[in-house]
């Protein structure tokens, strides 16, 4: 309805939630020292959240003197200190327990973490719980970043509702007005799902042509109907090729933590 009634639902953007989840997991793996991270300006800049602890180089430092500690371009745009957020001035002095929101170019984030001594070692092992489309995407992203990746799936095939649930419509990657809005792994999995044939809704205007004139609000959407069993096997083959270890019939039931870090995960399987 949203796509066929644009004058009633004037939306300019659609979101692929599973693809966004995989993207966010990839960001966390790259920069695990941030409490929270949001991107804007097409991912060219970031707002990140940091906590000032007892050993932080920024403790008791005025914002005007941050350049002596942080060797990159940053701007502290807000501070949380036991109450409402504050917009600090250059004379504001950071204290232990402060949560600060910093804006910086994406290219400078690694230098920011290094300057603050936050990341002592990078994430090396990743456990993905659930082998639906989001889990497949997350496992692929982690493995391709060089992390040792294990994927847990309680059933005995991948794809979740998209295979075991027989909901075999790969939802559109376009906005209904002729513009593609989801790319990367989302598009890769769509193409994978029909690499050995399709069931219905083959979008030749997207897959067989580069002519944008065939892509508008009246043309076929960038979506397909695929074979559930074929996709499950193809997804498994792709993950194994990328080095992902898959454990079927397996649940994550508990985690052993030290402070805010997970040290081990307990699983049950058959």
Short mmCIF file of C-alpha atoms in Angstrom, two decimals:
data_model
loop_
_atom_site.label_atom_id
_atom_site.label_comp_id
_atom_site.label_asym_id
_atom_site.label_seq_id
_atom_site.Cartn_x
_atom_site.Cartn_y
_atom_site.Cartn_z
CA UNK A 1 0.00 0.00 0.00
CA UNK A 2 2.81 2.40 0.83
CA UNK A 3 4.34 1.91 -2.61
CA UNK A 4 1.08 2.01 -4.59
CA UNK A 5 -0.33 5.07 -2.78
CA UNK A 6 2.64 7.49 -2.53
CA UNK A 7 0.35 10.51 -2.37
CA UNK A 8 -1.23 9.10 0.82
CA UNK A 9 2.02 7.80 2.33
CA UNK A 10 4.63 10.42 1.36
CA UNK A 11 7.68 8.42 2.45
CA UNK A 12 11.02 9.13 0.84
CA UNK A 13 12.97 6.18 2.24
CA UNK A 14 12.46 2.48 2.93
CA UNK A 15 14.55 0.46 5.36
CA UNK A 16 15.73 -3.14 5.19
CA UNK A 17 15.87 -3.96 8.94
CA UNK A 18 17.89 -7.14 8.55
CA UNK A 19 20.49 -5.41 6.40
CA UNK A 20 20.66 -2.51 8.89
CA UNK A 21 21.20 -4.99 11.73
CA UNK A 22 24.10 -6.56 9.87
CA UNK A 23 25.60 -3.12 9.13
CA UNK A 24 25.39 -2.14 12.81
CA UNK A 25 27.07 -5.39 13.88
CA UNK A 26 29.85 -4.70 11.39
CA UNK A 27 30.32 -1.23 12.90
CA UNK A 28 30.53 -2.67 16.40
CA UNK A 29 33.21 -5.10 15.29
CA UNK A 30 35.27 -2.31 13.76
CA UNK A 31 34.98 0.05 16.74
CA UNK A 32 34.04 -1.94 19.87
CA UNK A 33 35.12 0.81 22.26
CA UNK A 34 32.12 3.04 21.67
CA UNK A 35 28.97 2.76 23.81
CA UNK A 36 26.86 3.91 20.88
CA UNK A 37 27.50 5.08 17.36
CA UNK A 38 25.30 6.80 14.78
CA UNK A 39 26.24 7.80 11.26
CA UNK A 40 25.06 10.68 9.10
CA UNK A 41 26.06 12.47 5.88
CA UNK A 42 26.01 9.09 4.09
CA UNK A 43 28.38 7.56 6.68
CA UNK A 44 31.04 10.24 6.17
CA UNK A 45 30.69 11.43 9.76
CA UNK A 46 29.75 9.82 13.06
CA UNK A 47 28.36 10.68 16.47
CA UNK A 48 29.80 8.33 19.08
CA UNK A 49 29.20 7.95 22.80
CA UNK A 50 32.09 7.44 25.22
CA UNK A 51 32.30 7.11 29.00
CA UNK A 52 35.00 8.93 30.97
CA UNK A 53 36.35 6.38 33.45
CA UNK A 54 39.00 6.71 36.17
CA UNK A 55 41.86 5.95 33.77
CA UNK A 56 40.66 7.99 30.80
CA UNK A 57 43.17 10.49 29.38
CA UNK A 58 40.27 12.95 29.17
CA UNK A 59 39.50 12.92 32.89
CA UNK A 60 39.82 16.45 34.36
CA UNK A 61 40.64 17.89 30.93
CA UNK A 62 38.95 21.04 29.65
CA UNK A 63 37.40 20.75 26.21
CA UNK A 64 39.59 23.58 24.97
CA UNK A 65 42.63 21.38 25.77
CA UNK A 66 41.33 18.19 24.14
CA UNK A 67 43.61 18.74 21.15
CA UNK A 68 46.58 17.94 23.40
CA UNK A 69 45.14 14.46 24.06
CA UNK A 70 43.15 13.53 20.98
CA UNK A 71 45.23 13.74 17.83
CA UNK A 72 42.34 14.00 15.37
CA UNK A 73 39.43 16.27 14.49
CA UNK A 74 36.60 15.90 17.02
CA UNK A 75 33.82 17.99 18.51
CA UNK A 76 32.15 17.23 21.85
CA UNK A 77 28.56 18.20 21.15
CA UNK A 78 26.87 16.97 24.34
CA UNK A 79 27.67 15.65 27.82
CA UNK A 80 25.55 13.60 30.23
CA UNK A 81 26.41 14.13 33.89
CA UNK A 82 23.78 12.74 36.22
CA UNK A 83 20.90 14.54 34.55
CA UNK A 84 19.83 16.23 31.31
CA UNK A 85 22.27 16.51 28.43
CA UNK A 86 24.42 19.63 28.38
CA UNK A 87 25.92 21.51 25.44
CA UNK A 88 29.38 22.29 26.86
CA UNK A 89 31.56 25.31 26.25
CA UNK A 90 35.32 25.28 25.75
CA UNK A 91 35.89 25.82 29.49
CA UNK A 92 33.88 22.71 30.42
CA UNK A 93 36.03 20.21 32.35
CA UNK A 94 35.31 16.51 31.88
CA UNK A 95 34.91 14.38 34.99
CA UNK A 96 34.90 10.69 35.78
CA UNK A 97 31.52 9.16 34.97
CA UNK A 98 30.67 11.66 32.24
CA UNK A 99 29.18 10.26 29.05
CA UNK A 100 30.21 12.37 26.11
CA UNK A 101 28.87 12.50 22.57
CA UNK A 102 31.59 13.22 20.05
CA UNK A 103 31.25 14.10 16.38
CA UNK A 104 34.10 13.09 14.10
CA UNK A 105 34.78 12.13 10.48
CA UNK A 106 34.45 8.38 10.02
CA UNK A 107 38.08 8.18 8.88
CA UNK A 108 39.24 9.57 12.26
CA UNK A 109 37.42 7.11 14.55
CA UNK A 110 40.30 4.65 14.75
CA UNK A 111 42.69 7.49 15.68
CA UNK A 112 40.23 8.66 18.35
CA UNK A 113 40.16 5.25 20.00
CA UNK A 114 43.92 4.91 19.78
CA UNK A 115 44.47 8.34 21.36
CA UNK A 116 42.22 7.41 24.28
CA UNK A 117 43.69 3.94 24.72
CA UNK A 118 40.21 2.41 24.59
CA UNK A 119 40.80 -0.51 22.24
CA UNK A 120 43.58 -2.70 23.52
CA UNK A 121 42.78 -5.56 21.18
CA UNK A 122 40.35 -5.98 18.35
CA UNK A 123 37.41 -8.40 18.31
CA UNK A 124 38.69 -11.74 17.04
CA UNK A 125 35.78 -14.15 17.60
CA UNK A 126 32.12 -13.60 16.78
CA UNK A 127 29.11 -15.71 17.74
CA UNK A 128 25.92 -15.10 15.75
CA UNK A 129 22.73 -16.51 17.29
CA UNK A 130 20.11 -17.28 14.66
CA UNK A 131 20.51 -18.24 11.02
CA UNK A 132 17.76 -16.16 9.45
CA UNK A 133 18.53 -13.55 6.82
CA UNK A 134 19.90 -11.16 9.44
CA UNK A 135 22.09 -13.89 10.96
CA UNK A 136 23.38 -14.93 7.55
CA UNK A 137 24.21 -11.31 6.74
CA UNK A 138 25.91 -10.70 10.08
CA UNK A 139 27.97 -13.89 9.85
CA UNK A 140 29.09 -13.02 6.33
CA UNK A 141 30.09 -9.49 7.36
CA UNK A 142 32.06 -10.76 10.37
CA UNK A 143 33.84 -13.53 8.46
CA UNK A 144 34.81 -11.16 5.67
CA UNK A 145 36.39 -8.86 8.24
CA UNK A 146 38.69 -11.71 9.23
CA UNK A 147 36.90 -12.68 12.45
CA UNK A 148 36.51 -16.33 13.46
CA UNK A 149 32.75 -16.69 13.19
CA UNK A 150 30.36 -19.30 14.57
CA UNK A 151 26.66 -19.28 13.62
CA UNK A 152 24.08 -21.00 15.86
CA UNK A 153 20.76 -22.09 14.34
CA UNK A 154 18.07 -23.95 16.29
CA UNK A 155 16.59 -25.55 13.15
CA UNK A 156 18.39 -27.65 10.56
CA UNK A 157 18.43 -25.23 7.66
CA UNK A 158 19.26 -21.57 7.26
CA UNK A 159 16.89 -18.75 6.32
CA UNK A 160 14.40 -18.66 9.20
CA UNK A 161 10.88 -17.79 8.11
CA UNK A 162 12.24 -17.18 4.61
CA UNK A 163 12.87 -20.92 4.19
CA UNK A 164 11.42 -23.01 7.02
CA UNK A 165 8.41 -20.69 7.17
CA UNK A 166 7.99 -20.76 3.36
CA UNK A 167 7.75 -16.97 3.15
CA UNK A 168 9.72 -16.97 -0.07
CA UNK A 169 9.27 -13.39 -1.22
CA UNK A 170 12.56 -11.51 -1.17
CA UNK A 171 11.17 -8.09 -0.34
CA UNK A 172 12.02 -5.13 -2.59
CA UNK A 173 15.41 -3.47 -2.57
CA UNK A 174 13.89 -0.40 -4.24
CA UNK A 175 11.62 2.39 -3.03
CA UNK A 176 8.79 1.77 -5.50
CA UNK A 177 9.73 4.88 -7.48
CA UNK A 178 12.60 3.37 -9.47
CA UNK A 179 15.43 3.94 -6.99
CA UNK A 180 17.42 1.16 -5.34
CA UNK A 181 17.81 1.77 -1.60
CA UNK A 182 19.34 -1.47 -0.28
CA UNK A 183 22.72 -2.67 -1.54
CA UNK A 184 25.63 -4.79 -0.35
CA UNK A 185 24.83 -8.12 1.27
CA UNK A 186 21.09 -7.52 0.87
CA UNK A 187 21.48 -7.47 -2.92
CA UNK A 188 24.02 -10.28 -2.85
CA UNK A 189 21.57 -12.60 -1.08
CA UNK A 190 18.75 -11.67 -3.46
CA UNK A 191 20.89 -12.60 -6.42
CA UNK A 192 22.05 -15.76 -4.64
CA UNK A 193 18.45 -16.82 -3.98
CA UNK A 194 17.71 -17.06 -7.72
CA UNK A 195 21.14 -18.11 -8.98
CA UNK A 196 19.76 -21.57 -9.78
CA UNK A 197 16.33 -20.42 -10.94
CA UNK A 198 13.40 -18.44 -9.62
CA UNK A 199 9.78 -19.14 -8.74
CA UNK A 200 8.12 -15.87 -9.72
CA UNK A 201 8.44 -12.07 -9.95
CA UNK A 202 11.74 -12.04 -11.83
CA UNK A 203 12.71 -8.32 -12.14
CA UNK A 204 14.44 -8.25 -15.52
CA UNK A 205 14.43 -4.43 -15.49
CA UNK A 206 16.79 -4.60 -12.48
CA UNK A 207 18.80 -7.76 -13.15
CA UNK A 208 19.14 -7.81 -16.94
CA UNK A 209 19.29 -4.12 -17.80
CA UNK A 210 21.17 -1.00 -16.72
CA UNK A 211 18.63 1.28 -18.35
CA UNK A 212 17.05 3.42 -15.59
CA UNK A 213 14.11 4.34 -17.84
CA UNK A 214 12.67 0.90 -17.16
CA UNK A 215 12.60 1.55 -13.43
CA UNK A 216 9.78 3.75 -12.17
CA UNK A 217 6.62 3.66 -10.08
CA UNK A 218 4.84 1.67 -12.79
CA UNK A 219 7.53 -0.96 -13.45
CA UNK A 220 8.48 -4.16 -11.66
CA UNK A 221 9.92 -3.86 -8.17
CA UNK A 222 13.41 -5.16 -7.34
CA UNK A 223 12.04 -8.30 -5.67
CA UNK A 224 11.85 -12.02 -6.43
CA UNK A 225 10.18 -15.27 -5.41
CA UNK A 226 12.76 -17.99 -4.75
CA UNK A 227 12.89 -21.69 -3.88
CA UNK A 228 13.25 -22.09 -0.11
CA UNK A 229 15.27 -25.30 -0.09
CA UNK A 230 17.64 -24.13 -2.79
CA UNK A 231 18.31 -20.87 -1.00
CA UNK A 232 19.01 -22.66 2.31
CA UNK A 233 21.62 -24.86 0.61
CA UNK A 234 23.16 -21.97 -1.31
CA UNK A 235 23.39 -19.84 1.85
CA UNK A 236 25.08 -22.70 3.72
CA UNK A 237 27.54 -23.17 0.87
CA UNK A 238 28.38 -19.45 0.85
CA UNK A 239 28.91 -19.29 4.61
CA UNK A 240 31.14 -22.37 4.65
CA UNK A 241 33.15 -20.94 1.77
CA UNK A 242 33.73 -17.77 3.82
CA UNK A 243 34.94 -19.84 6.78
CA UNK A 244 31.85 -19.63 9.01
CA UNK A 245 31.29 -22.59 11.35
CA UNK A 246 27.58 -23.52 11.50
CA UNK A 247 26.03 -25.40 14.43
CA UNK A 248 22.51 -26.64 13.71
CA UNK A 249 20.00 -27.67 16.37
CA UNK A 250 21.79 -25.36 18.81
CA UNK A 251 20.55 -22.76 21.31
CA UNK A 252 22.50 -20.12 23.23
CA UNK A 253 21.12 -20.47 26.77
CA UNK A 254 23.43 -18.43 29.02
CA UNK A 255 26.52 -16.25 29.08
CA UNK A 256 29.41 -15.89 31.53
CA UNK A 257 30.30 -12.23 32.03
CA UNK A 258 33.03 -10.26 33.73
CA UNK A 259 31.81 -6.70 34.28
CA UNK A 260 30.33 -5.72 30.90
CA UNK A 261 32.23 -8.24 28.78
CA UNK A 262 31.02 -11.69 27.70
CA UNK A 263 33.73 -14.26 28.37
CA UNK A 264 31.87 -17.40 27.32
CA UNK A 265 28.51 -18.56 25.99
CA UNK A 266 26.79 -21.77 27.05
CA UNK A 267 24.84 -23.65 24.40
CA UNK A 268 22.52 -26.63 24.22
CA UNK A 269 22.12 -28.86 21.20
CA UNK A 270 20.99 -32.27 20.08
#
